[in-house]
Every structure is written in structure tokens, then in C-alpha cells.
Coordinates of C-alpha atoms in Angstrom, one line a residue:
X149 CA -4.9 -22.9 -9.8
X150 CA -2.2 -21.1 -7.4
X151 CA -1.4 -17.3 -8.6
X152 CA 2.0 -18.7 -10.1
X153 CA 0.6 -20.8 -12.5
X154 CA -2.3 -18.3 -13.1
X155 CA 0.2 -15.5 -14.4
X156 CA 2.2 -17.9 -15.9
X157 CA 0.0 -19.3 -18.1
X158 CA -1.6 -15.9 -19.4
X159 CA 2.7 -14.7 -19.9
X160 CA 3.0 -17.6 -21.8
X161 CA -0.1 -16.8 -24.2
X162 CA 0.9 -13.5 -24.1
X163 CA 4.1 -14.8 -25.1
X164 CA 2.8 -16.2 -28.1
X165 CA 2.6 -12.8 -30.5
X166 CA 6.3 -12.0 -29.3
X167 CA 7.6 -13.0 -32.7
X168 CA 5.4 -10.7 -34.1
X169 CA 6.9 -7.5 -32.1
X170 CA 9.8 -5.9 -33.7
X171 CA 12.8 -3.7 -32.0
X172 CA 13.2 -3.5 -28.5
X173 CA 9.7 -4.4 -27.8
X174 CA 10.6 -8.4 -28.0
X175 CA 13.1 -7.6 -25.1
X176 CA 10.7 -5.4 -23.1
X177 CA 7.7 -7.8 -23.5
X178 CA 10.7 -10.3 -21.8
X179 CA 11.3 -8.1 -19.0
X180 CA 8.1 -7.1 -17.8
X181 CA 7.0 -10.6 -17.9
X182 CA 10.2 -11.5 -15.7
X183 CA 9.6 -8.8 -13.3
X184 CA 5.7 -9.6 -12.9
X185 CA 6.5 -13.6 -12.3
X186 CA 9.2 -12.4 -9.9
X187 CA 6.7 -10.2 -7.8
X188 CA 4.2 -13.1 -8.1
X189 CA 6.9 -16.0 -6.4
X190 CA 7.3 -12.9 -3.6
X191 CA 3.7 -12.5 -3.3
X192 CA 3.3 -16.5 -2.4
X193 CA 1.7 -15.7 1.0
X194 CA -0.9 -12.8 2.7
X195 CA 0.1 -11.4 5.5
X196 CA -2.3 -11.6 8.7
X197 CA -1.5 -9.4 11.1
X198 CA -3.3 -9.0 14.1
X199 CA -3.6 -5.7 15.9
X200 CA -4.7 -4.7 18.9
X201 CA -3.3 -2.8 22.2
X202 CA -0.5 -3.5 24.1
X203 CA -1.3 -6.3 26.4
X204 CA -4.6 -7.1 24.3
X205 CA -3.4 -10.7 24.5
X206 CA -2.6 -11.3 21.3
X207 CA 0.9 -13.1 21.6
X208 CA -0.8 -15.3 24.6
X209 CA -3.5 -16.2 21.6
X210 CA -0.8 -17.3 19.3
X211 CA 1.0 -19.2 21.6
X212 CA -2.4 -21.5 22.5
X213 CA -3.2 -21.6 18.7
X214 CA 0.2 -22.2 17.3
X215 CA 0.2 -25.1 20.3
X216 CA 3.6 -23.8 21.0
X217 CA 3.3 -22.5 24.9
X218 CA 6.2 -19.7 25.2
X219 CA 7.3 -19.2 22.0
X220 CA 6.5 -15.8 21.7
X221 CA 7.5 -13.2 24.3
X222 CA 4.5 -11.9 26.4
X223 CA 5.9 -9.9 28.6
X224 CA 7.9 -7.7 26.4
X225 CA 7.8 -4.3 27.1
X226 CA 6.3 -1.9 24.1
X227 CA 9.8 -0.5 23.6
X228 CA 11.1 -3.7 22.6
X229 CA 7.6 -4.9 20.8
X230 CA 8.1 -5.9 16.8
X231 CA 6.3 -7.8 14.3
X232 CA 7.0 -11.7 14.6
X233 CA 5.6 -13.4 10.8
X234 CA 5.0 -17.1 11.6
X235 CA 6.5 -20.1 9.3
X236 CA 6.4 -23.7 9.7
X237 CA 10.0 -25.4 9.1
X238 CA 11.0 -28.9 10.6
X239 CA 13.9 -26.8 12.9
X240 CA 12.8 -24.0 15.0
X241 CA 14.9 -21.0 15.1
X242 CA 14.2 -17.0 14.6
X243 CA 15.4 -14.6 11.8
X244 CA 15.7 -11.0 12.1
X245 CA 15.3 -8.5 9.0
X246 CA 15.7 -4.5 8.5
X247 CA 14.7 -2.7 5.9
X248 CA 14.1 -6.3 4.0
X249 CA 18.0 -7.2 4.7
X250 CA 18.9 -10.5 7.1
X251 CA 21.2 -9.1 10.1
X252 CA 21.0 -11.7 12.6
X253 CA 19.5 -15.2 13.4
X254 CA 19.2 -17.5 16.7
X255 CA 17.2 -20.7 17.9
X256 CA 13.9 -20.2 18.8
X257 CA 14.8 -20.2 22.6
X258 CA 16.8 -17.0 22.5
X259 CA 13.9 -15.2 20.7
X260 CA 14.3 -12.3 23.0
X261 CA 18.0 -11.7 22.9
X262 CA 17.7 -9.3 19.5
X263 CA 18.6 -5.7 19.4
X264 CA 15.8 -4.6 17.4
X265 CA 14.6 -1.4 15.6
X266 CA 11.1 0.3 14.7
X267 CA 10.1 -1.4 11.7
X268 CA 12.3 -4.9 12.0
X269 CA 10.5 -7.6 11.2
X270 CA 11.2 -11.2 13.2
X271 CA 10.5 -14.2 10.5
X272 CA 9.8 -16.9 13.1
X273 CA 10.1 -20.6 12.1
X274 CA 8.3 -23.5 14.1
X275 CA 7.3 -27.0 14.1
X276 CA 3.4 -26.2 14.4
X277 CA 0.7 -28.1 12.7
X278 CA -1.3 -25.3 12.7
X279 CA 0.8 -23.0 10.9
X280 CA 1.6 -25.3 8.7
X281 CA -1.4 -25.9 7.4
X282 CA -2.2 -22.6 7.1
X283 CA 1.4 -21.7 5.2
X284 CA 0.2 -24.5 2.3
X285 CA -2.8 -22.5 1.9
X286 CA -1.0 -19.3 1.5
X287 CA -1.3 -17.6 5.1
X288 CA 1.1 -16.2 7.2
X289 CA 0.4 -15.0 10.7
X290 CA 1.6 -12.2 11.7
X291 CA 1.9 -11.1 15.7
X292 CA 2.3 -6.9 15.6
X293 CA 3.3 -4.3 18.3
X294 CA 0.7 -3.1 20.1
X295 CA -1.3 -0.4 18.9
X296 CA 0.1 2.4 21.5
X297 CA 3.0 0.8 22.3
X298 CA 4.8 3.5 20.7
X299 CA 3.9 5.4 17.9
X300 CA 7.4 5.2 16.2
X301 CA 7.5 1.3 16.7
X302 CA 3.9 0.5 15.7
X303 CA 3.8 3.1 13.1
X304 CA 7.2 1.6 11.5
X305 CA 5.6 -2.3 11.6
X306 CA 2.3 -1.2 10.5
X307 CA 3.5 0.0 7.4
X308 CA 5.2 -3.0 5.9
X309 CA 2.0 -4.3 5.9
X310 CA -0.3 -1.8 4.5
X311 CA 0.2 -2.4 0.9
X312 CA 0.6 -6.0 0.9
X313 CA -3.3 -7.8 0.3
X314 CA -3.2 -8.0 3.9
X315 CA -6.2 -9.0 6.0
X316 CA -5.7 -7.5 8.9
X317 CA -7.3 -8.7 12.1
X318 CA -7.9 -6.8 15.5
X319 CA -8.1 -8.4 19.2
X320 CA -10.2 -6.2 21.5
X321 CA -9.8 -7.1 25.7
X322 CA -13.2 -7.6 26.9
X323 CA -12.3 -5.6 29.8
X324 CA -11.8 -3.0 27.0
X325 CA -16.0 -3.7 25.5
X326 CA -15.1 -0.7 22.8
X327 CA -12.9 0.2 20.0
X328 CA -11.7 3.4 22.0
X329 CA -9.4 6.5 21.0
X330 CA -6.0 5.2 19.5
X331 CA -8.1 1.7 18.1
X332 CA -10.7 3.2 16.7
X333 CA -8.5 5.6 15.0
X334 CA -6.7 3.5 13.8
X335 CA -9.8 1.3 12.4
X336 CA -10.7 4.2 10.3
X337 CA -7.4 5.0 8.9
X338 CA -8.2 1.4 7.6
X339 CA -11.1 2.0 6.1
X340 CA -9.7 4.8 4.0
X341 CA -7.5 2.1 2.7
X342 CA -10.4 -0.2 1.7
X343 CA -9.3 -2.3 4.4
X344 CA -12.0 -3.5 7.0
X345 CA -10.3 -5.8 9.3
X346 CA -12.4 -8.6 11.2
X347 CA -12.7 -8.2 14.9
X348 CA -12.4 -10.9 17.5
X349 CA -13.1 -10.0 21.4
X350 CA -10.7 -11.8 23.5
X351 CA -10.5 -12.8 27.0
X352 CA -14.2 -13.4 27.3
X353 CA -13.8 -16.1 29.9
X354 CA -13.8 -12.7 32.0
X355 CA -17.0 -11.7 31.4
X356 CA -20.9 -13.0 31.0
X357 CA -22.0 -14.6 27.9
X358 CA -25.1 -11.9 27.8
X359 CA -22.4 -8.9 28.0
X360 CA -20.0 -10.4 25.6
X361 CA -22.6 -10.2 22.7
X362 CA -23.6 -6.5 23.7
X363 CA -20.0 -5.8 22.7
X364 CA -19.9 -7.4 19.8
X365 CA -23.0 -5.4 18.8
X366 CA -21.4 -2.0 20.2
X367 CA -18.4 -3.2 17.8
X368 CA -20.8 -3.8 14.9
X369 CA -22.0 -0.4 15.1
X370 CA -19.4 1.1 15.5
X371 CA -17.4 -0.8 12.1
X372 CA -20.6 0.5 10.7
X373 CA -20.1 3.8 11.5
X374 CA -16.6 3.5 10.1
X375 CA -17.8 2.2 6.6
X376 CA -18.1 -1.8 7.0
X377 CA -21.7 -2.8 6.9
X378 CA -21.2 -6.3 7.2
X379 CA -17.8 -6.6 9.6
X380 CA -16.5 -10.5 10.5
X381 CA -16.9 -9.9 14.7
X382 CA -16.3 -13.2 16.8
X383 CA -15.0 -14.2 19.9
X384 CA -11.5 -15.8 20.7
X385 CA -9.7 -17.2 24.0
X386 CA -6.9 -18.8 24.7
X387 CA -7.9 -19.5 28.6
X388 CA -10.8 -21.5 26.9
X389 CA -9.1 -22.8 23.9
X390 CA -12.3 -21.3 21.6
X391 CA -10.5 -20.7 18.3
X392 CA -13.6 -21.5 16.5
X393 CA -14.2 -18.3 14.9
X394 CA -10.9 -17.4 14.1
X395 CA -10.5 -20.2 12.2
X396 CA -13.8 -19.7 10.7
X397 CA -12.4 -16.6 9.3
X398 CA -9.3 -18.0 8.2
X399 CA -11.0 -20.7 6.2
X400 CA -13.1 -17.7 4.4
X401 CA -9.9 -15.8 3.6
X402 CA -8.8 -16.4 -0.6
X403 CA -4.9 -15.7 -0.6
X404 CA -4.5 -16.5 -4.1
X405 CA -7.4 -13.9 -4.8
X406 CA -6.0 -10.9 -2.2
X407 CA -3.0 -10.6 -4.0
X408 CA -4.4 -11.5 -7.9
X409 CA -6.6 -8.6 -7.0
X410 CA -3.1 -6.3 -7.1
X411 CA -0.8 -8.2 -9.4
X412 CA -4.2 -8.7 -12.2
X413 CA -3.5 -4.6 -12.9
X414 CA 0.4 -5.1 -13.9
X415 CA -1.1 -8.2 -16.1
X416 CA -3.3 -5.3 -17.8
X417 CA -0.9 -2.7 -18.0
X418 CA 1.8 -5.2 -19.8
X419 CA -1.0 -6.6 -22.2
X420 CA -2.3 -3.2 -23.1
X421 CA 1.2 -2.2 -24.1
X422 CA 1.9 -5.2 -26.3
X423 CA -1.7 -4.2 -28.0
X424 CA -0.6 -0.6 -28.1
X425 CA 2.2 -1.3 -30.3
X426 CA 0.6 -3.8 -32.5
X427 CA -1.6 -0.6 -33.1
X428 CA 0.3 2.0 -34.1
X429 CA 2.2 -0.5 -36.4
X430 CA -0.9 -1.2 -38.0
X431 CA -2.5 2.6 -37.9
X432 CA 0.9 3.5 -39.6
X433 CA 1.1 0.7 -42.7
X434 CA -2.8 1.4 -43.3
X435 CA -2.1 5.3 -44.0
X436 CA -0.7 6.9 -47.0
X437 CA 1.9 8.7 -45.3
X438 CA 4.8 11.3 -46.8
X439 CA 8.3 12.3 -46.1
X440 CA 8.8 8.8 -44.1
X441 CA 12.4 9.7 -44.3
X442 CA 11.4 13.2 -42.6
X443 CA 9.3 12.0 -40.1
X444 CA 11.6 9.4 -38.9
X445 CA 14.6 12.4 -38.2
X446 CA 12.2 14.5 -36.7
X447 CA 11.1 11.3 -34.5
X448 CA 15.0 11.0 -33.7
X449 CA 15.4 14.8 -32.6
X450 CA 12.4 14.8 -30.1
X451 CA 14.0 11.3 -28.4
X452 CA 16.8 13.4 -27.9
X453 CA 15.3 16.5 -26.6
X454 CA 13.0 14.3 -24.3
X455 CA 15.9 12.3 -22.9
X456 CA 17.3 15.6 -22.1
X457 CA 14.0 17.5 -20.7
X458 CA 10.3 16.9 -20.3
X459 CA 8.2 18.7 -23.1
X460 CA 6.3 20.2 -20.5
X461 CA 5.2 24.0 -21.9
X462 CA 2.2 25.5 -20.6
X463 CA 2.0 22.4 -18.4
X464 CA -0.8 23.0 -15.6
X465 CA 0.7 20.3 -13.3
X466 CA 1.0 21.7 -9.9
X467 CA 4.4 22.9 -8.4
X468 CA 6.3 21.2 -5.7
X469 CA 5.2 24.7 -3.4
X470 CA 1.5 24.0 -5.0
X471 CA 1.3 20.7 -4.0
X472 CA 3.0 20.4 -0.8
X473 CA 0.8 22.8 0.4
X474 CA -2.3 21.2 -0.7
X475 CA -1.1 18.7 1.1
X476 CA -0.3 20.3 4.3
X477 CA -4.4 22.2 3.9
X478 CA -5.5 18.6 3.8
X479 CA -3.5 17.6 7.1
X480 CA -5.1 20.3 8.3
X481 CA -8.6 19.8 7.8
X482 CA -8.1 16.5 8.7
X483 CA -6.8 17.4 11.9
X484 CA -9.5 20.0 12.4
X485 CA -12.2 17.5 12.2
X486 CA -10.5 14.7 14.5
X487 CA -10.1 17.5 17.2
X488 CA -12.9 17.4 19.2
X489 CA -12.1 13.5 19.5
X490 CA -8.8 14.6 20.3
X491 CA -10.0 16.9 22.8
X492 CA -12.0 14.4 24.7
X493 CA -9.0 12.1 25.1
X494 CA -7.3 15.0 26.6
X495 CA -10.3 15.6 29.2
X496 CA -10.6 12.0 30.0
X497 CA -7.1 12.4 30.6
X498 CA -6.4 9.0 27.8
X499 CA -2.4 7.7 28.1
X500 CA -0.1 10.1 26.1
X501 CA 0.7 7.1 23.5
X502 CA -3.3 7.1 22.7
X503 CA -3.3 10.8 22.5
X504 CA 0.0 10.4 19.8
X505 CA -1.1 7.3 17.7
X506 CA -4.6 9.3 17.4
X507 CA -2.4 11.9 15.9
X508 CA -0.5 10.6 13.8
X509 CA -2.9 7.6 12.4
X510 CA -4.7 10.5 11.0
X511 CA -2.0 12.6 9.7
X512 CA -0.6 9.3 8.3
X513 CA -4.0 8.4 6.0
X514 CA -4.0 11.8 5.1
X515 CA -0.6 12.2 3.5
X516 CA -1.0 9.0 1.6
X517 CA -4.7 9.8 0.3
X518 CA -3.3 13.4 -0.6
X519 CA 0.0 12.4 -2.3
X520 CA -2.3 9.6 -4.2
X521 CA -4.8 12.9 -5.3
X522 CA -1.3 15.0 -6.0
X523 CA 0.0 11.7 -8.1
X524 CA -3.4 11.6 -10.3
X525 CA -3.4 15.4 -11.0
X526 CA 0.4 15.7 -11.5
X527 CA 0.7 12.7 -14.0
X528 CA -2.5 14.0 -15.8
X529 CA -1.5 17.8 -16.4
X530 CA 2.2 16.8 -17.5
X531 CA 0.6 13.7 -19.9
X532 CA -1.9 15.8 -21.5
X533 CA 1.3 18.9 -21.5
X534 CA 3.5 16.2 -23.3
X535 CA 0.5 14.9 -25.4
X536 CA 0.1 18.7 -26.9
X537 CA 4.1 18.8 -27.8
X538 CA 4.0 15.5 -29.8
X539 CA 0.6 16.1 -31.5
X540 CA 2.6 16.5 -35.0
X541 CA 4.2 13.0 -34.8
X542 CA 2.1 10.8 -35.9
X543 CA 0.0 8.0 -33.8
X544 CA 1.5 8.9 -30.2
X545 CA -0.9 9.0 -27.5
X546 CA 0.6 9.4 -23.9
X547 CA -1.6 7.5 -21.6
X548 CA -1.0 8.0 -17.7
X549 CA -2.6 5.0 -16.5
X550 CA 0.9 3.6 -16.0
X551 CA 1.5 6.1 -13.4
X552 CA -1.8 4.9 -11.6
X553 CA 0.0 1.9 -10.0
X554 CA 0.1 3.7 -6.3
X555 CA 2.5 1.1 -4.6
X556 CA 5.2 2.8 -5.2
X557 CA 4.1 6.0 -3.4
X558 CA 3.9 3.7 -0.3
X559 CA 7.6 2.6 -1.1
X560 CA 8.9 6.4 -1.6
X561 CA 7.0 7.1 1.9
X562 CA 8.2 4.4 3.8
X563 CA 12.0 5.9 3.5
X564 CA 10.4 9.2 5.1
X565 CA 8.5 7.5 7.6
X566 CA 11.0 8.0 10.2
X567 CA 11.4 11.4 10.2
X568 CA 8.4 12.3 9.5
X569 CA 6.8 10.4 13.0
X570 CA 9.7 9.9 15.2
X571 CA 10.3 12.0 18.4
X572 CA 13.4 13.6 16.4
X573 CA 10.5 14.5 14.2
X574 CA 7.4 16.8 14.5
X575 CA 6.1 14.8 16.9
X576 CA 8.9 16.0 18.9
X577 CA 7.7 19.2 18.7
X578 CA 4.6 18.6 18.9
X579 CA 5.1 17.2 22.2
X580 CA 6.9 20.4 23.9
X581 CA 3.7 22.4 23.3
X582 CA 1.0 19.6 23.6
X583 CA 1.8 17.5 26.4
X584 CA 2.9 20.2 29.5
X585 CA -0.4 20.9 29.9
X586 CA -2.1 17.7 29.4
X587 CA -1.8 16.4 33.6
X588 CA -3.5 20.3 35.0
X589 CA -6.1 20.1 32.1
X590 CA -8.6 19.9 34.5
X591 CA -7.2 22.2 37.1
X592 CA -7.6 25.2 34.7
X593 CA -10.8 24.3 33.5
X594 CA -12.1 23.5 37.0
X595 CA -15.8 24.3 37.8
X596 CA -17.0 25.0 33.7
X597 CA -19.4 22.4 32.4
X598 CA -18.4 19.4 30.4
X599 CA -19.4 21.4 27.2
X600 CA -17.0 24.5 27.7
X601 CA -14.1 22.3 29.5
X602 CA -14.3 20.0 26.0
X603 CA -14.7 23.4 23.8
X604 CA -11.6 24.9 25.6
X605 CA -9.4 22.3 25.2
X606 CA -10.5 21.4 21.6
X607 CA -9.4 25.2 20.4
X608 CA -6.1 24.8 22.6
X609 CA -5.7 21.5 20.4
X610 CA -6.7 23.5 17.2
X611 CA -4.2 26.8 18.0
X612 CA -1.5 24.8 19.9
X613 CA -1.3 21.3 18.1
X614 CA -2.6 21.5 14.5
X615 CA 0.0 24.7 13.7
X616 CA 2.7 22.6 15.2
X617 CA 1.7 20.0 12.9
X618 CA 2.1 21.3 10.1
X619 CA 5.3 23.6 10.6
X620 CA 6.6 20.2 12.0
X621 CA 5.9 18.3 8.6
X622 CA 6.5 20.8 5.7
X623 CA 9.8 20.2 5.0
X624 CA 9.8 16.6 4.8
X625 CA 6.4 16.8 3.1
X626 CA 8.0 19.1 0.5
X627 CA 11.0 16.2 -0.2
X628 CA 8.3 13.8 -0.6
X629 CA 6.8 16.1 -3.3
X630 CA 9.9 16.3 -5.0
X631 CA 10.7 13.2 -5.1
X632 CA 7.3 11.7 -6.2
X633 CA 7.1 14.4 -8.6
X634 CA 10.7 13.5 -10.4
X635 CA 9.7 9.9 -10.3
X636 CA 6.6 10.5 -12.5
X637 CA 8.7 12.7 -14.8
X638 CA 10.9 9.9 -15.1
X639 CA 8.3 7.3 -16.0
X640 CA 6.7 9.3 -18.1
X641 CA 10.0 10.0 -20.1
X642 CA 10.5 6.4 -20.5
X643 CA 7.2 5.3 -21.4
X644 CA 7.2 8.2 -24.1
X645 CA 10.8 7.7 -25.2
X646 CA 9.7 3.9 -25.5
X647 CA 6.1 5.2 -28.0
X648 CA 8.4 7.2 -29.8
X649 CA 10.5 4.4 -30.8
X650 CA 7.5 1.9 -31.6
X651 CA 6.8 5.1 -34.3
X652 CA 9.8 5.0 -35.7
X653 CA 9.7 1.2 -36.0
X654 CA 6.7 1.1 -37.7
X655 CA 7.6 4.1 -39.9
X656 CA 10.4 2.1 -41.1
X657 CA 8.0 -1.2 -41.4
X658 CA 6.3 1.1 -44.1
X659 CA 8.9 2.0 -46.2
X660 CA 9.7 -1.7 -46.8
X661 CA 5.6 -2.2 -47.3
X662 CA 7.0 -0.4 -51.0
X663 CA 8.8 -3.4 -51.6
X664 CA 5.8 -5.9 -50.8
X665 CA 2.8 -6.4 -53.1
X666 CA -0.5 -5.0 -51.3
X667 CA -1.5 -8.7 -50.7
X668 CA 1.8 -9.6 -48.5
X669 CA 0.6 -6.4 -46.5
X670 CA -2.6 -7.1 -45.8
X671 CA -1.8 -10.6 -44.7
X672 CA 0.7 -9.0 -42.5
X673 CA -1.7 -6.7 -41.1
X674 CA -4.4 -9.2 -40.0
X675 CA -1.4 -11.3 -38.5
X676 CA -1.3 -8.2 -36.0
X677 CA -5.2 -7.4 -35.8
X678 CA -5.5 -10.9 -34.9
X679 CA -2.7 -10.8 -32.1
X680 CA -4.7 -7.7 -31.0
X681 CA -7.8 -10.1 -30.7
X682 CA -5.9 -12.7 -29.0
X683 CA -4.7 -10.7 -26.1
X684 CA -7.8 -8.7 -25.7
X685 CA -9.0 -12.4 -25.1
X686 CA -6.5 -13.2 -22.5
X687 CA -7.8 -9.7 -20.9
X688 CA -11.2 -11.2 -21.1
X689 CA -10.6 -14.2 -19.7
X690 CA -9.3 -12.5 -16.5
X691 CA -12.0 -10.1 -16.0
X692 CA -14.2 -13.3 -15.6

């Protein structure tokens, strides 16, 4: 059963108890079941990218396994690199897209005529067997810009991809026999995503059988060390046409269960509302309750007050200042701890673009796992501030786990991204004090041992770098704040607006239950414990 059925059916069961939901909540059941089945048709296919460096070979690996020689460029400089997704059509020809919008097309054979941007994304349609039998199965290849190949470009691609049930997959060079300074940092920004790509060393026709497996067990350490006790490692080459691994792993990957594994949460959330309501309704007919009339125009006041402002007194939820700057002590540390690595890159005197996508891979996983830890505390502290406020009306509970759908925090930093890592940006900065004395490193530091050259260099890193860092991001880090901030407040208001109104609703249900004999009641109110049961079922049946 493909995800669209899946979700379908358990909309259509939920579906079922609409009749019993009174107010608005028919229409909101409606729209959040629209909206779900919507993300689900966008959600058909996972995204494969495979990484790697530039000139790791990974276009030349398509090419062979697409069995489509030339079709994508191999000898693109990184400046130029983006991400090409691969799609099977009967009529080959190439469609560009920024920022999700179409803005050009052309036949296959002008593939590299595009003006493209950091972040565009090249949909590329072809007439491969291959790729088409991996489209009906759900997958969609994904050829990425080169890990190094630019931090703004790379950075840009790589995060389209980041929250999408993506399986990423990364091509080391043979020649290369190590995940080494940008790669391996990048590997472990990764893993703090839950996200443990497989590994396939390419280009092995270069090297002997005996030394090939000593790097895949150098590799397997090292994914080890990184978190992944049991990494997928094989071997790939298009010289030698071995795909056999690769499509070993492809076979293994579940497309319909990488993206359930998001979508299943939104499923949840929309069931646990419907039962929510059903609650309250019957908490609120099963008490003996005075001054309904009262309680509903009290009820009406607060909706106004908390469509005008938040409820938020002696809220403990962190300030903008407060949490930007926990924020920015988090870079920090971060930084502090990757800069002896950093500092050896500098001594072995590693490309500039390692140097930079070590960096800011690091700063990157950093911001997102500390605005995630900001999100949590933020929503809590305001729930449980808005929770005290409304204690007097009857049956309201705010619960934040609404909030705890993290997606959108990639969305609201994918706007930022751009000034936050481009040259116009700190790294821009960065780079004035940084990179002037990266080529006489060694001239300065001549005759110390290796120990006081790499202690030397790591506390220029820690005094120069690091401060630059963070004076470079603050700003934008204190926007991003803001704005993540004011869009809690905002779902918060709506999701308690929405309670409030279920309260009234069933405050008026129980005024007319004085017009009903205690028998038509009761009936009524097992009709809704039932629907309770029911969807608590359909719940079940998707934890299994």
C-alpha cells in the first residue's frame, strides 16, 4: 500500500465521526485532512542525493548508471555546480527551479547553457531504464555540488534536502582512502540529524583489491566514530561498470516508509485534536456546571483579549536577547571544540574551501540543534504561562506538542541562509582575519615542534576566528529568534483561540442537554466516547 492510499484511508475513517463534530471543527477536520493529503502527493518520491567532493566522480557514475554517456556535465567548474534530480519521461529535456518557482527550461542537450544560482535546483528528465525503474518505486536521484565546491553553492543545495526523508549517499575517490577535513565534517553534521548516509568508494579500478578493503574498514571506523555502528560501505565504478552495491542499497531503501516516518506525526496531531474536542464536549455535559450563560461571556472576552495579545504574565520563556545569545554560546562551544581540527587543516595547509565548509557545516548543525532546544523551551514556558491565565475556564488545557513539528524551523532558516553563509556574510569577515595568514603559517611557526606549531595556530583560530564568528552572525541570528519566536506565538494563539471555541461549543451543547431527558444524553455521550475509541484505534493501527 503506497503512502497515498495509506493516509487516505485512515482520513477517510477519521472522516467518519465528522458528523459528530459541531462548529467550526467539521471545517477544520476538512482542512487539515486536505493539507496532510496535499503534502503526501508532494512527498511521492525520496530524494537520493549523493555527496562527495568536487571531482569525486560522481556525475561520471551517474552517467554510466543512468546508461546515458554525457548527460550530465562533468567538467563543470564548482562555481557553476548545482543539484540535478533525475526523472524518467519519454522526451528528454531540463527544467530549472529557484526558490521552488520554474524560470527556465531547455532540451537535454543544452543542459549547460543555464544561468544558475546557489540553491537552484535542475529537474532533469530522461529516457533511462534505470531511472525509471527506480521513479515507480519512489526514488529520485539526485547528483549534488561538490562538497567544497563552494560553501555558498553546496551549502544552498544541501539544504533543500535536509528535511526531506532523504537518504543521502557519499562517493569517496579512492585516491582520497579517508573521509578527510570538509567530508568528514560534513558526515557528522549528519549524524546530528539522525542521518547516517551509506558510503560507496569509487574509482577503485585505481587501486588493489587488498587496499580497497583497508579503506573501507578505515571508513567503517571512522562512521563509527561518528555514531553509525553498522554504516552501508560498498564499492562503485563506472570504468568497471560494478554498480552492484549501489544497487544493493537501493533495493534496501523503503520510500514509502522514509517519508510515513514524518508525515505519521501530522496523522497524530490531527487525530488527537478531533479526540481532544470530543472530550471536552463530553467532560462539559457530564458536569453539573453554573452560570453557563456567565461562562460562555467570559469565554467570549478572553477570545478577544487573546486575539489581541498573548496571556503571557510571569511567562519564563526566554527573551529574543536570552535566546539569541544562548544560541551564539552554543556556536561557540561548538566552534571551540572543532578547533583543534580546524587547526590541523591550517598546518597541513588543506584548500581554503575545506577550511570554510569545516566552518560553517559546524556552525550550521549548531544553529539548527540550538533554535530546535530554543523552540522546545520557548513553546513550553509561554504554554504553561497561557495555561496559568485560562485555569478559571473550564476544561482548557494548552498542549505544545503542536509546536514540536521542527520543519518549519528549517523553512524559516532557509530564507536566512544566504546571509548568514555567503561571502556578503560573516564568512566575509571571517575571511579578512582568517585567511592572510593561512599561506606563512608555517613560516612563523618555523623550527617549533608539531605540538606547539598545532597549539599556536589552534588559539589563533580560537582568538581570531571564533570572535569573528559570532560578531559576524548575531544580527541575523537575533532575526531568526524573532521571527521563530512570533511564529510560535502565533500558533499558539490559534490553537488556543480554536480550544476556546470548542468550550464554548460545548457549553452551549449543555444548555440544550436541559431540554433532553437524561436518557437522550447519555446516548449522546457514548456516541462521542465511542468516536473517541474509534480513532484511538486508527492511532493503534498505525503504531503497528
Amino acid at each position: 500500500m503506497n503512502n497515498m492510499i495509506k493516509f487516505q484511508t485512515a482520513l477517510d475513517k477519521v472522516s467518519e465521526v465528522s458528523p459528530l463534530l459541531i462548529g467550526d471543527a467539521q471545517s477544520e477536520l476538512k482542512a487539515k485532512s486536505e493539507e496532510l493529503l496535499e503534502e503526501v502527493q508532494n512527498s511521492q518520491y525520496i530524494k537520493v542525493p549523493l555527496v562527495g567532493v568536487f571531482n569525486a566522480g560522481k556525475s561520471s557514475l551517474l552517467n554510466v548508471f543512468t546508461q546515458k554517456p554525457g548527460m550530465l556535465p562533468v567538467d563543470t567548474v564548482p562555481e557553476t555546480a548545482i543539484a540535478y534530480e533525475l526523472y524518467y519521461a519519454q522526451s528528454e529535456y531540463v527544467e530549472l527551479y529557484r526558490d521552488g518557482i520554474k524560470i527556465d527550461s531547455k532540451p537535454l542537450a543544452e543542459i549547460k547553457q543555464f544561468d544558475t544560482k546557489p540553491g537552484d535546483v535542475a529537474k532533469v528528465y530522461c529516457t533511462s531504464d534505470p531511472i525509471k525503474r527506480l521513479q515507480e518505486r519512489g526514488i529520485i536521484l539526485v547528483d549534488m555540488p561538490g562538497i567544497g565546491s563552494g560553501v555558498e553553492r553546496h551549502d544552498a543545495a544541501i539544504f533543500n534536502y535536509i528535511n526531506r526523508g532523504t537518504a543521502f549517499v557519499l562517493i569517496v575517490d579512492a585516491e582520497q582512502g579517508t573521509l578527510r577535513g570538509s567530508t568528514l565534517s560534513f558526515m557528522q553534521e549528519l549524524s546530528q540529524y539522525n542521518m547516517y548516509p551509506a558510503v560507496f568508494v569509487s574509482k577503485i579500478d585505481k587501486k588493489p583489491e587488498a587496499e580497497v578493503k583497508d579503506i573501507m574498514e578505515h571508513i567503517k571506523y571512522q562512521m563509527a566514530r561518528l555514531g553509525n555502528t553498522n554504516p552501508f560501505i560498498g564499492t562503485v565504478c563506472s570504468v568497471n561498470n560494478d554498480f552492484e552495491g549501489f544497487n544493493r542499497y537501493l533495493d534496501a531503501l523503503d520510500p514509502d516508509a522514509l517519508v510515513a516516518e514524518k508525515l505519521d506525526k501530522k496523522l497524530k496531531l490531527i487525530i488527537n485534536s478531533v479526540i481532544d474536542n470530543l472530550k471536552v464536549r463530553i467532560d462539559l455535559r457530564s458536569k453539573d456546571i453554573e452560570n453557563v450563560d456567565e461562562k460562555i461571556k467570559k469565554i467570549d472576552e478572553e477570545i478577544s483579549n487573546v486575539k489581541a495579545e498573548l496571556p503571557t504574565i510571569n511567562s519564563e520563556a526566554d527573551s529574543p536577547e536570552k535566546s539569541t545569545q544562548d544560541i551564539l554560546d552554543n556556536v561557540r562551544a561548538a566552534l571551540e571544540a572543532k578547533s583543534t581540527d580546524i587547526a590541523q587543516m591550517i598546518v597541513d595547509k588543506e584548500d581554503q574551501e575545506s577550511i570554510k565548509a569545516v566552518i560553517v557545516s559546524t556552525v550550521r548543525s549548531e544553529i539548527i540543534a540550538s533554535l530546535k532546544e530554543e523552540s522546545e523551551q520557548y513553546s513550553t514556558a509561554l504554554g504553561a504561562a497561557v495555561q496559568n491565565s485560562v485555569e478559571g475556564l473550564a476544561t482548557i488545557e494548552v498542549d505544545s506538542d503542536f509546536m514540536k513539528d521542527f520543519s518549519e524551523i528549517y523553512d524559516l532558516l532557509n530564507g536566512y541562509i544566504e546571509t548568514l553563509l555567503s561571502m556578503g556574510g560573516f564568512w566575509g569577515k571571517l575571511a579578512a582575519v582568517l585567511l592572510p595568514f593561512l599561506p606563512d603559517v608555517l613560516n612563523w611557526l618555523f623550527g617549533k615542534s608539531d605540538e606547539e606549531v598545532l597549539e599556536e595556530v589552534r588559539a589563533k583560530v580560537m582568538s581570531k576566528c571564533v570572535t569573528k564568528v559570532i560578531v559576524g552572525i548575531e544580527p541575523t541570528i537575533f532575526k531568526i529568534t524573532v521571527d521563530n519566536q512570533k511564529r510560535i506565538q502565533e500558533k499558539l494563539q490559534s490553537e488556543l483561540v480554536s480550544k476556546m471555541e470548542r468550550v464554548k461549543e460545548g457549553l452551549r451543547e449543555k444548555m440544550d442537554d436541559a431540554n433532553k431527558t437524561k436518557e437522550e444524553v447519555e446516548s449522546e455521550i457514548s456516541k462521542l466516547t465511542s468516536a473517541i475509541d474509534y480513532l484511538n484505534s486508527i492511532i493503534s493501527e498505525f503504531n503497528h
